[in-house]
Amino acid sequence: MSTPKRICIVGSGNWGSAIAKIIGNNVVTMPDKFHKEVRMWVFEETVNDRKLTDIINNDHENVKYLPGIALPENVVAIPDVADAGKDADIFIFVLPHQFVRKVGKSLQGTIKKDAIAVTLIKGFDVKEGGGILLISDVIRELLNIPCAILMGANIANEVAKENYCEATIGCKDPEMGPLLKDVFQADYFRIVVVPDETTVEVCGALKNIVAVGAGFADGLGYGDNTKAAVIRLGLMEMIKFCEVFYPGSNESTFLESCGVADLVTTCYGGRNRRVAEAFAKTGKSIEELETEMLNGQKLQGPPTAFEVNYMLKNKNMEDRFPLFTAIHRICKNELKVNQFMDCLKNHPEHM
């Protein structure tokens, strides 16, 4: 009989805490498969004159990022990522993609050789020479362990309140996929495992760019018809992006939760849409609004738009992805937000 596997959650924001609730409850029901203690790395902060780790460990609530939701008592907050990951068999990465390399380097040399990872992170990493890397590839490169992907139509607060939803795990390994399904699946959180890892991850990153466009449309005062056009054109560009840069993608993956469902959810809810709406209404910068509106959380849409544009520009392909390009240029104040409608009206019928 195999030893129960230890789980480490790397990240403790809004989504990380919602996932910790699911995993903390799941592991106690499967003591033969999983160690009861779930360690969660928490970037230490002071909230109301108390350390955030102390609040989580004593009050079992992440009062800063997921207030009002009780966390299982077996979820233990640890401020040092190497300590949190000690002896872990399964690493769950759920933090802003901007911090993956720094945190990954802190874990180097401390990880068991047969450990595995799963990333819930949405975004890309810029590489020299005009390209981008998948976050799963960054984790594989830094830690030399396999890495699966979980994405889906999952607004963290709704998941934490146990509203029914679905998610997709992209995993090529036929043994690793069912194990990860056991980690995450709950009565209210349905998991489907597919082998198309890359498309699952790319959908999760690109939909945040489209959500920014949906927010611009909202902020400019347009209705649901306009937003439907943004979603449709955005989906076209997402599919084209996979065709061009990740040949071999399975189109059926776009019909999973990680694809069209996540795209629709994010274009109607979520922080990227909300901040982009405020950007169009107020004229304040994205950076100002992130500070004002998100209580320490990070936006993923504008930096992902930058990363995608970095590659498109270097490959002289901006014109092939006019929606992605316009959203990036508006975020950078290279285009006025009211010019966004011109992008929609002039978008090519066929790509």
CSV table of C-alpha atoms in Angstrom, one decimal, residues 3-7 23 27-28 30-39 74 89:
chain,number,residue,atom,x,y,z
A,3,THR,CA,2.1,6.1,1.6
A,4,PRO,CA,-0.6,8.9,1.7
A,5,LYS,CA,0.5,11.8,-0.5
A,6,ARG,CA,1.3,15.2,1.0
A,7,ILE,CA,-0.2,18.3,-0.7
A,23,ILE,CA,-8.7,20.2,-0.9
A,27,VAL,CA,-8.2,14.8,1.9
A,28,VAL,CA,-9.8,13.9,5.2
A,30,MET,CA,-9.4,9.7,1.6
A,31,PRO,CA,-6.9,9.0,4.4
A,32,ASP,CA,-5.4,6.1,2.4
A,33,LYS,CA,-4.6,8.4,-0.5
A,34,PHE,CA,-3.7,11.7,1.1
A,35,HIS,CA,-2.0,13.1,4.2
A,36,LYS,CA,-4.5,14.9,6.4
A,37,GLU,CA,-2.4,18.1,6.7
A,38,VAL,CA,-2.6,20.5,3.7
A,39,ARG,CA,0.2,23.1,3.8
A,74,ASN,CA,-6.2,20.9,8.5
A,89,ASP,CA,4.2,14.9,-3.3
